[in-house]
Coordinates of N, CA and C and ligand atoms in Angstrom, one line a residue:
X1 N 4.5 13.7 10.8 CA 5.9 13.5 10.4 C 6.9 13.7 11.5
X2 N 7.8 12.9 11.7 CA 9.0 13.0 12.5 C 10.1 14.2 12.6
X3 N 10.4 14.6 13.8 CA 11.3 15.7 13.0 C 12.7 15.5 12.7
X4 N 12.9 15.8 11.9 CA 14.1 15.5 11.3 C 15.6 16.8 12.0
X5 N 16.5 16.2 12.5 CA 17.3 17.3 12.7 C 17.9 18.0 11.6
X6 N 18.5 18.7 11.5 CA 19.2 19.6 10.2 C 20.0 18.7 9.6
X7 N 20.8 18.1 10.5 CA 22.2 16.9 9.8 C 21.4 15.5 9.4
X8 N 20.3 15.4 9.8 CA 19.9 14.1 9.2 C 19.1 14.8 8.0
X9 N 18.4 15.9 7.9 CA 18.0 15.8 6.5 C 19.2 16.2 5.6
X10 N 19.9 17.5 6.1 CA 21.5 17.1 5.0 C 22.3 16.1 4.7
X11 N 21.4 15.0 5.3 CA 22.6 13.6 5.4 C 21.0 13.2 3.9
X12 N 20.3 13.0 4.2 CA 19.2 12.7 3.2 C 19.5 13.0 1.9
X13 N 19.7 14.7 2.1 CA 19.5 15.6 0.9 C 21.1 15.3 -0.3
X14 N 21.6 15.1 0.9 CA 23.3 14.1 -0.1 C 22.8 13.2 -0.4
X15 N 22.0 11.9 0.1 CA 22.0 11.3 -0.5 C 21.2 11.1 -1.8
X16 N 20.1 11.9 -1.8 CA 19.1 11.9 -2.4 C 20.0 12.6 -3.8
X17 N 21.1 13.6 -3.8 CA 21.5 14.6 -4.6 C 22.6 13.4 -5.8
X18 N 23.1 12.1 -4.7 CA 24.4 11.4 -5.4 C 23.1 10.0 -6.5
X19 N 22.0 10.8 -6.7 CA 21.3 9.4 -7.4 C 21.0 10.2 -8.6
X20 N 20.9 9.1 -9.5 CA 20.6 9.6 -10.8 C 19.1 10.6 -11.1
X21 N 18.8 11.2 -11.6 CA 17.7 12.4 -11.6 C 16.5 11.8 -11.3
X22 N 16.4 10.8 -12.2 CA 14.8 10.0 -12.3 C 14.8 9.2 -11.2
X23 N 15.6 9.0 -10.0 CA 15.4 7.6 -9.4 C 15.3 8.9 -7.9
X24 N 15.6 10.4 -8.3 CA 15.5 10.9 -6.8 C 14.2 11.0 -6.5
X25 N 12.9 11.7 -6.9 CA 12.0 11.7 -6.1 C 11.2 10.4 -5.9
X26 N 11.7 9.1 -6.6 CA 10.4 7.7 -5.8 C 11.2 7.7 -4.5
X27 N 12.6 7.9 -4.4 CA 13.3 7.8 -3.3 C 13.1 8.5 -2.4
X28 N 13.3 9.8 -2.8 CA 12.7 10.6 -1.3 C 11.7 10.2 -0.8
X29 N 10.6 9.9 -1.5 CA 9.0 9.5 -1.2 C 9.1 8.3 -0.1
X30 N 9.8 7.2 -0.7 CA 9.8 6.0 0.1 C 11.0 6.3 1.1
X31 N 12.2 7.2 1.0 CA 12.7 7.7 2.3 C 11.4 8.4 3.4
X32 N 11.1 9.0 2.8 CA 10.3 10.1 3.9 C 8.9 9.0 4.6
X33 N 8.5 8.1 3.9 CA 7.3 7.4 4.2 C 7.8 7.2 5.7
X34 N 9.2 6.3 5.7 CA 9.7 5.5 6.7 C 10.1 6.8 7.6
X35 N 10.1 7.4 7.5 CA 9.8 8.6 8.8 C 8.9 9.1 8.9
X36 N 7.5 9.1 8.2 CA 6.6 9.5 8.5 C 5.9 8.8 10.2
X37 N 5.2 9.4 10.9 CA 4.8 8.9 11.9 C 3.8 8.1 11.9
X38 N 4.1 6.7 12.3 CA 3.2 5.7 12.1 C 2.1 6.0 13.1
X39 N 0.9 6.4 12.9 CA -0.1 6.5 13.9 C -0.5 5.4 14.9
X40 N 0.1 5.5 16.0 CA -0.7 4.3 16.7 C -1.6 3.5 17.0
X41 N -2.6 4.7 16.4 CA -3.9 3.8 16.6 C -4.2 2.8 15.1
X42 N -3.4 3.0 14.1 CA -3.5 1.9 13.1 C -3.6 0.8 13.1
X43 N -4.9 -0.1 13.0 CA -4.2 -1.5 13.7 C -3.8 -2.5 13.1
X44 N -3.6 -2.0 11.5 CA -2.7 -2.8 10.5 C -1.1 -2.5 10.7
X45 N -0.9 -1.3 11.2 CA 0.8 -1.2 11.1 C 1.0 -1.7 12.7
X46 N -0.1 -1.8 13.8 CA 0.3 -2.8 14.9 C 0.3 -4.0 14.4
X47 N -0.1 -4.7 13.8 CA -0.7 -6.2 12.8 C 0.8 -6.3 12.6
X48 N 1.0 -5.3 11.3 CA 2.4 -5.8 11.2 C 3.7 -5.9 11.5
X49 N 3.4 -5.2 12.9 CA 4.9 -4.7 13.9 C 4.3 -6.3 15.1
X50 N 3.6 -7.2 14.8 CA 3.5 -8.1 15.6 C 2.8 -7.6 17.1
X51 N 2.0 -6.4 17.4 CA 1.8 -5.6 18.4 C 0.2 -6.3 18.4
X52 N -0.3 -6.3 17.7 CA -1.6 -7.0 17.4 C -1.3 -8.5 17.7
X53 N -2.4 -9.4 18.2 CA -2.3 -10.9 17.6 C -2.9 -11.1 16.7
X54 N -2.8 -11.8 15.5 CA -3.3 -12.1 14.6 C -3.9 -13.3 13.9
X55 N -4.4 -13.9 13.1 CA -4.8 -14.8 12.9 C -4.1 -15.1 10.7
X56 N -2.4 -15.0 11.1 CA -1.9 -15.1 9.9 C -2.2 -16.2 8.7
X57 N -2.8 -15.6 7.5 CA -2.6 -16.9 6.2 C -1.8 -16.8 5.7
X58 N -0.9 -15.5 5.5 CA -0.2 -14.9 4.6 C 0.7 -14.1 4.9
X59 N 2.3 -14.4 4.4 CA 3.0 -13.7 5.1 C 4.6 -13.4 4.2
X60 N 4.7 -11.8 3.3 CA 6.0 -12.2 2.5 C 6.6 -10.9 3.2
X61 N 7.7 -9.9 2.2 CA 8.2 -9.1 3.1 C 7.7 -7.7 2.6
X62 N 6.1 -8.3 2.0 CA 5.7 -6.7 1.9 C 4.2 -6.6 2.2
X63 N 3.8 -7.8 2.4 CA 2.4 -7.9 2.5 C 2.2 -9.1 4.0
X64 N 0.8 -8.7 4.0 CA 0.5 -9.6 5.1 C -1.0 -9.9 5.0
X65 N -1.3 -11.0 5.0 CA -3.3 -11.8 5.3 C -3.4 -12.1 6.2
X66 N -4.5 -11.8 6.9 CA -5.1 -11.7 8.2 C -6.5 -12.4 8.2
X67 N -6.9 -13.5 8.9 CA -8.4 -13.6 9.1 C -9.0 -12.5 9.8
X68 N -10.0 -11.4 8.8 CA -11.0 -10.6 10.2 C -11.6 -11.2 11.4
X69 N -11.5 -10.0 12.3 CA -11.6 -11.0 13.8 C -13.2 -10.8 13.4
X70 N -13.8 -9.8 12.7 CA -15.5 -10.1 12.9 C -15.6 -10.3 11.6
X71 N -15.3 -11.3 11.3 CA -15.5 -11.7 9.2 C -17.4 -11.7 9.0
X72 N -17.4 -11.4 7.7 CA -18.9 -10.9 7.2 C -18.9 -12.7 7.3
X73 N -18.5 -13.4 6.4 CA -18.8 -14.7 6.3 C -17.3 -15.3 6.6
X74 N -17.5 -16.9 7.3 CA -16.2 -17.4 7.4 C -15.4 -17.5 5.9
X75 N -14.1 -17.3 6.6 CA -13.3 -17.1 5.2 C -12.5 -15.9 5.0
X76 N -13.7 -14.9 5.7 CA -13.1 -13.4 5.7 C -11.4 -12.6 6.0
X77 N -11.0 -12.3 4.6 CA -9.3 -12.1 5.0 C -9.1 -11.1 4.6
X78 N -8.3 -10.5 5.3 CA -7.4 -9.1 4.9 C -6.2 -8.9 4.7
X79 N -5.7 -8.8 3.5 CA -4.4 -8.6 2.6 C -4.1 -7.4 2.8
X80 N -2.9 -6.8 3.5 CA -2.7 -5.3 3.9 C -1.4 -5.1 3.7
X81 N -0.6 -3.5 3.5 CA 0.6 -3.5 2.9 C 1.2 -3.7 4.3
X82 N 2.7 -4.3 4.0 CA 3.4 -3.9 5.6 C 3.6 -2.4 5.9
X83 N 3.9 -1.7 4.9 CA 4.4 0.2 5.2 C 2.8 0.3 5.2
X84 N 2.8 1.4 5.9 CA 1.4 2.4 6.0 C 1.5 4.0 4.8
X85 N 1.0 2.7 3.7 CA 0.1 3.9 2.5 C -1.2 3.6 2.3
X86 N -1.8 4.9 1.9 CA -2.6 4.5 1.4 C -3.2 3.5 0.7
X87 N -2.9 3.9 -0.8 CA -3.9 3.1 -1.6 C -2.5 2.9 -2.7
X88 N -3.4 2.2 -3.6 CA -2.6 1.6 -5.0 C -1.3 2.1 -5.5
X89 N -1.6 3.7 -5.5 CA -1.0 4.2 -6.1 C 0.9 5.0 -5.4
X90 N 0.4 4.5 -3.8 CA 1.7 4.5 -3.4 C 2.6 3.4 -3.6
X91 N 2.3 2.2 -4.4 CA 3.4 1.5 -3.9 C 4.4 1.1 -4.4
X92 N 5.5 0.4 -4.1 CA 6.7 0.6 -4.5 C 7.0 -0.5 -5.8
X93 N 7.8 -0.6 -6.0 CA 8.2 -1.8 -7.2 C 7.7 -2.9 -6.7
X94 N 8.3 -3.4 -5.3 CA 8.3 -4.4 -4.9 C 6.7 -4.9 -5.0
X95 N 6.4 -4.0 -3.6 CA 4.8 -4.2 -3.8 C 3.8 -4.4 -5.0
X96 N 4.1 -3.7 -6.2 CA 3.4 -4.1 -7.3 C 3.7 -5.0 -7.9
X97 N 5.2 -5.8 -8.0 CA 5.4 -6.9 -8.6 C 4.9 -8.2 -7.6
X98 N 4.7 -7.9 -6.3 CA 4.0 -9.2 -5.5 C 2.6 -9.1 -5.5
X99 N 1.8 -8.2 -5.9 CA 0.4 -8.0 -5.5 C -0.1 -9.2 -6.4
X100 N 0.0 -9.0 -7.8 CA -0.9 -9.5 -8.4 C -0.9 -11.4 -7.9
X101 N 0.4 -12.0 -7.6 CA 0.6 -13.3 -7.7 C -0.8 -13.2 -6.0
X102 N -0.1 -12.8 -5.4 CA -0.7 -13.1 -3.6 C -2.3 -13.4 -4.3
X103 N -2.7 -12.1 -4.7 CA -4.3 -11.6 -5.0 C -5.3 -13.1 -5.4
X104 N -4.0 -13.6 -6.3 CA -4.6 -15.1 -7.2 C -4.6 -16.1 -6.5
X105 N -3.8 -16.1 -5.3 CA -3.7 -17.4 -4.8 C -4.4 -17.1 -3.7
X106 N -4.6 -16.4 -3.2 CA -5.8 -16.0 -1.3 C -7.2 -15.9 -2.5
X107 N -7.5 -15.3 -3.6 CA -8.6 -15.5 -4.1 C -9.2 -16.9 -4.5
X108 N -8.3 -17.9 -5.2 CA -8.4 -19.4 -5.0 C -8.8 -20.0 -4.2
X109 N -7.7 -19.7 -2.7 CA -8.4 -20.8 -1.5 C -9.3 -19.7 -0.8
X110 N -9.6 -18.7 -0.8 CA -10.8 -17.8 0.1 C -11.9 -18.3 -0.8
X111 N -12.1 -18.3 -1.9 CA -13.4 -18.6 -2.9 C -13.9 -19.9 -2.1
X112 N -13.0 -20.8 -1.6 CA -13.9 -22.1 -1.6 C -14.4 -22.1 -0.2
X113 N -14.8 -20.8 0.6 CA -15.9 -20.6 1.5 C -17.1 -20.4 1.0
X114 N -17.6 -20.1 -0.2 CA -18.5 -19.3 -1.0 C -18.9 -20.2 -1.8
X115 N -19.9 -19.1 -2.8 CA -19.9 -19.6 -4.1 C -19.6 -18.5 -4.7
X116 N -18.7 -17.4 -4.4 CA -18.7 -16.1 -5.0 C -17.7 -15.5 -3.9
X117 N -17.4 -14.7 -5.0 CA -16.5 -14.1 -3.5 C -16.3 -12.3 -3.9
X118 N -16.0 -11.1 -3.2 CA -15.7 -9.7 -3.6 C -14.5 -9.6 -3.0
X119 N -13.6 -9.2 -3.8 CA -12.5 -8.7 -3.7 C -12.5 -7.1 -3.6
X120 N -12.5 -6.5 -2.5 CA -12.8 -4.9 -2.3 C -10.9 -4.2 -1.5
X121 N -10.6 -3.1 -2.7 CA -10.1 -2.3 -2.2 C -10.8 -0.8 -2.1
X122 N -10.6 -0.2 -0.3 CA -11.2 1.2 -0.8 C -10.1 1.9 -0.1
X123 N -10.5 3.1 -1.2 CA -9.7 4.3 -0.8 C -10.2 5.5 -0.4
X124 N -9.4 6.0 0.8 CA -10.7 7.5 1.0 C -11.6 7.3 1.6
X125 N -12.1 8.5 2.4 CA -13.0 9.0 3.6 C -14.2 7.9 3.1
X126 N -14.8 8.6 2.2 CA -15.8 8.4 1.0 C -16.2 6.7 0.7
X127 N -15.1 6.1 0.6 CA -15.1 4.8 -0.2 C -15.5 3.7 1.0
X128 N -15.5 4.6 2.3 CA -15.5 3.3 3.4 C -14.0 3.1 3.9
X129 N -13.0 3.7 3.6 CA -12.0 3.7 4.3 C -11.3 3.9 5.4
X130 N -11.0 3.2 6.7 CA -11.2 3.7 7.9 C -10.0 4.3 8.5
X131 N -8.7 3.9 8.1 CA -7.6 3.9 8.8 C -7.3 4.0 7.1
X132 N -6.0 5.4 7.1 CA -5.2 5.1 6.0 C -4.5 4.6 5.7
X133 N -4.8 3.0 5.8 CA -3.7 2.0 5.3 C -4.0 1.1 4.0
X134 N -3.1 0.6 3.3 CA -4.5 -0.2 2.4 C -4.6 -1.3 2.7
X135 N -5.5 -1.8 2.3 CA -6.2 -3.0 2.5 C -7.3 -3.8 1.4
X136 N -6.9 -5.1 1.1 CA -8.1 -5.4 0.6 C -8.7 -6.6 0.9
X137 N -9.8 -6.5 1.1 CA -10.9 -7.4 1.6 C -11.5 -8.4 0.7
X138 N -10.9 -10.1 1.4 CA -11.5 -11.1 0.5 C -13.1 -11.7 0.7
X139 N -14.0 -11.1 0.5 CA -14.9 -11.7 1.4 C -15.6 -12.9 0.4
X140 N -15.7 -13.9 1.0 CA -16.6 -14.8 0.5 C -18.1 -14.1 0.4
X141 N -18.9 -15.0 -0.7 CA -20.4 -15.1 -0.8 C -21.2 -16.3 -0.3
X142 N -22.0 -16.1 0.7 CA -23.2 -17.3 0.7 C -24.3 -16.7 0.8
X143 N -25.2 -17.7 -0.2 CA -26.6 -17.3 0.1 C -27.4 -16.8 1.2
X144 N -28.1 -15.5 0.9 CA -28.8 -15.0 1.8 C -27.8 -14.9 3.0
X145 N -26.3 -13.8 2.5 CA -25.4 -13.8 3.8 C -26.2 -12.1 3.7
X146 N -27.0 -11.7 3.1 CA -27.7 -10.1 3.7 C -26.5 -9.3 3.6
X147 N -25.0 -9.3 2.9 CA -24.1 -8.6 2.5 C -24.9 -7.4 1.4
X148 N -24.7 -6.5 1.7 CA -25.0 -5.6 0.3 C -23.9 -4.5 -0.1
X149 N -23.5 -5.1 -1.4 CA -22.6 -3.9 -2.0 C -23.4 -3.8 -3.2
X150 N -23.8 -2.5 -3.3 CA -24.1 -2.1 -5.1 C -24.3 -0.6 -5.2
X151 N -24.6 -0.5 -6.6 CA -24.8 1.0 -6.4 C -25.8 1.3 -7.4
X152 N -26.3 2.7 -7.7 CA -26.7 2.3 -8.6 C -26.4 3.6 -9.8
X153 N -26.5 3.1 -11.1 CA -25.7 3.9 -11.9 C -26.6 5.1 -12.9
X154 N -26.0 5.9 -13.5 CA -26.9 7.3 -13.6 C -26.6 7.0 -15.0
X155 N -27.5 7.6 -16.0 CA -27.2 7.4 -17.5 C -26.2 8.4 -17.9
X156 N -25.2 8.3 -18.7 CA -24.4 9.1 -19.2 C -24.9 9.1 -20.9
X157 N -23.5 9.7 -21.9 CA -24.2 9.3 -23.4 C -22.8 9.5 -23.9
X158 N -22.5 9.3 -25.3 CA -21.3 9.4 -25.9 C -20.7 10.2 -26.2
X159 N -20.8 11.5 -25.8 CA -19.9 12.7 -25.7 C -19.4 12.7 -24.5
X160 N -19.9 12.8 -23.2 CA -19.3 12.6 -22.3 C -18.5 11.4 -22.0
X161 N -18.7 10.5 -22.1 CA -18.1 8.8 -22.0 C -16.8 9.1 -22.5
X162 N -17.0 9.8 -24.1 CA -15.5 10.1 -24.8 C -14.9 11.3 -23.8
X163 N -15.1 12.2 -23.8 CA -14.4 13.5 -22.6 C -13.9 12.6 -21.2
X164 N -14.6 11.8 -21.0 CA -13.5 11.4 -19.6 C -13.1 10.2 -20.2
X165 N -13.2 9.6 -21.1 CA -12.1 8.5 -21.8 C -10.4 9.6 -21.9
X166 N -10.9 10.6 -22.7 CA -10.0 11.6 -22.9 C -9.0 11.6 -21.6
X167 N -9.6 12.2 -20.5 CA -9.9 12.5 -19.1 C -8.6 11.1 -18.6
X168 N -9.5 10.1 -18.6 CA -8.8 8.7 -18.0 C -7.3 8.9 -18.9
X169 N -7.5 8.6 -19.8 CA -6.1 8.4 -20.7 C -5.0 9.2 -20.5
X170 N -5.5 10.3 -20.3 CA -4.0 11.7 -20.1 C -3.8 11.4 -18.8
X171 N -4.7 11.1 -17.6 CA -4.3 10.9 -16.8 C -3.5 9.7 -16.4
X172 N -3.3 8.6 -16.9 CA -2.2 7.6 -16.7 C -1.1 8.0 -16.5
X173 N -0.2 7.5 -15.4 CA 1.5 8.0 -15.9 C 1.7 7.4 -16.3
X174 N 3.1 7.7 -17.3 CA 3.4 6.9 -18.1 C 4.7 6.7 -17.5
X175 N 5.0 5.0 -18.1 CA 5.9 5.0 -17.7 C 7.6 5.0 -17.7
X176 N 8.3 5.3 -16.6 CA 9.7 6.2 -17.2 C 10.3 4.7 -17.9
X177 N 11.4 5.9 -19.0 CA 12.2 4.7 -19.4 C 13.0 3.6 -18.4
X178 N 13.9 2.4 -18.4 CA 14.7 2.2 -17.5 C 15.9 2.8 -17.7
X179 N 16.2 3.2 -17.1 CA 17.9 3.3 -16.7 C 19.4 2.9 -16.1
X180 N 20.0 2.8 -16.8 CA 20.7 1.9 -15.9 C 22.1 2.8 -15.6
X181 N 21.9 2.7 -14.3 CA 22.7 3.6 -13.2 C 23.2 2.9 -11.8
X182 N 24.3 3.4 -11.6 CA 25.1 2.9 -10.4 C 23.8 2.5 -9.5
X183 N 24.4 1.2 -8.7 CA 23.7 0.5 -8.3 C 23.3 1.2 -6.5
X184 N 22.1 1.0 -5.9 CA 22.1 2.4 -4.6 C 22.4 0.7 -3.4
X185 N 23.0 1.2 -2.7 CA 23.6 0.3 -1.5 C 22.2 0.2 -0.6
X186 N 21.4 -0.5 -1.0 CA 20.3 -0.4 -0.4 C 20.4 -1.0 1.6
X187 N 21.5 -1.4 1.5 CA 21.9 -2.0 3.2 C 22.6 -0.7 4.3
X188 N 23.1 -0.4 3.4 CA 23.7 1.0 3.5 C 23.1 1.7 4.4
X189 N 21.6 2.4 3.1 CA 20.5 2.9 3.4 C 19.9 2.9 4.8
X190 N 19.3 1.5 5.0 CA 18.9 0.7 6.1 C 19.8 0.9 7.1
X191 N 20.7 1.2 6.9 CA 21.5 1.2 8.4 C 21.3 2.9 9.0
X192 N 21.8 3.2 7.9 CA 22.0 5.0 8.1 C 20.0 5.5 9.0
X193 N 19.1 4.8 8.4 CA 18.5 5.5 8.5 C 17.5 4.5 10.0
X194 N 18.1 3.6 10.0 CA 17.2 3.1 11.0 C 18.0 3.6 12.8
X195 N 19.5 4.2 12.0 CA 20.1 5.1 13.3 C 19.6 6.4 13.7
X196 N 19.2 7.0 12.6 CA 18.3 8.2 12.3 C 17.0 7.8 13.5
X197 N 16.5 6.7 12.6 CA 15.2 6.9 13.9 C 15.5 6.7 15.7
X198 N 16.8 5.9 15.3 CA 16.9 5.6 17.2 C 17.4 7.0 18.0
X199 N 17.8 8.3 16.7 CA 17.9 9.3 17.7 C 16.8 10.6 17.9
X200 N 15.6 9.8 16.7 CA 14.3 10.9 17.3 C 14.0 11.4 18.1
X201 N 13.5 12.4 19.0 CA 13.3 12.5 20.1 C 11.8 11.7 20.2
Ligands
ZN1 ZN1 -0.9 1.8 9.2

């Protein structure tokens, strides 16, 4: 994290205080992201600062597709956020209202490398995740490409199945009502805080 001087987070904490209740903490979050310290060694948020070269298919103002420079099979592309979050569950309005359209159209023309194709997001140490940025991976299928993803699965029974049905369902957020509240000067914002960064140390 960046350090923040006292008057820029009091300059924050005003703003954060003049927004309607429900709309302060997605804001703080997506304030704070943009000063979180972009790790250099990321090579998706180099990708997206143009610090990388790349091999662009895809390009809006929240996402970006990349041909892998060592693709499993030709074809191989990587759809990655431009901000550095993790996974699904950071992202912002924007991001979720463009994912789904991109996903359909790079899944369309990537497929016709194949005869099959995996569409893989992972999240975490665990899942194969290397860099905390997200990402997901379009890979084509061809025969005998010696790709192996599988797993294999343990028996469960219908008490338990129902307990984390239980489990899954409470866990959803749900989602807030809309509100409608004075409109936030989103240019404003952008100015204020991209001055903020030019005085970090
Ligand atoms: Zn990153």
């Amino acid at each position: 994290m960046s350090k923040l001087t006292k008057e820029q987070l009091a300059e924050v904490q005003e703003y954060i205080q003049s927004l309607p209740e429900e709309e302060r903490e997605p804001k703080l979050k997506e304030i704070m992201t943009q000063f979180e310290e972009q790790t250099p060694q990321c090579p998706f948020c180099l990708m997206s600062e143009g610090k990388i070269q790349t091999t662009r298919v895809y390009e809006d103002e929240s996402f970006l597709a990349v041909l892998e420079i060592n693709p499993v099979n030709k074809g191989h592309t990587i759809l990655f956020t431009k901000r550095h979050i993790k996974s699904f569950g950071d992202f912002n309005d924007l991001e979720i209202e463009n994912i789904g359209k991109i996903m359909k159209k790079l899944s369309v023309s990537v497929s016709k490398f194949g005869e099959g194709i995996n569409i893989i997001d992972s999240e975490g140490k665990l899942s194969g995740q290397r860099f905390e940025h997200f990402t997901i991976n379009f890979i084509p299928r061809i025969k005998d490409d010696n790709v192996k993803i599988g797993w294999q699965g343990k028996p469960s029974n219908e008490e338990e199945l129902n307990k984390v049905r239980e489990l899954i369902i409470e866990g959803i957020p749900k989602d807030k009502p809309k509100v409608v509240s004075t409109p936030i000067d989103e240019e404003k914002l952008k100015r204020e805080f991209s001055k903020f960064k030019k005085n970090l140390p």
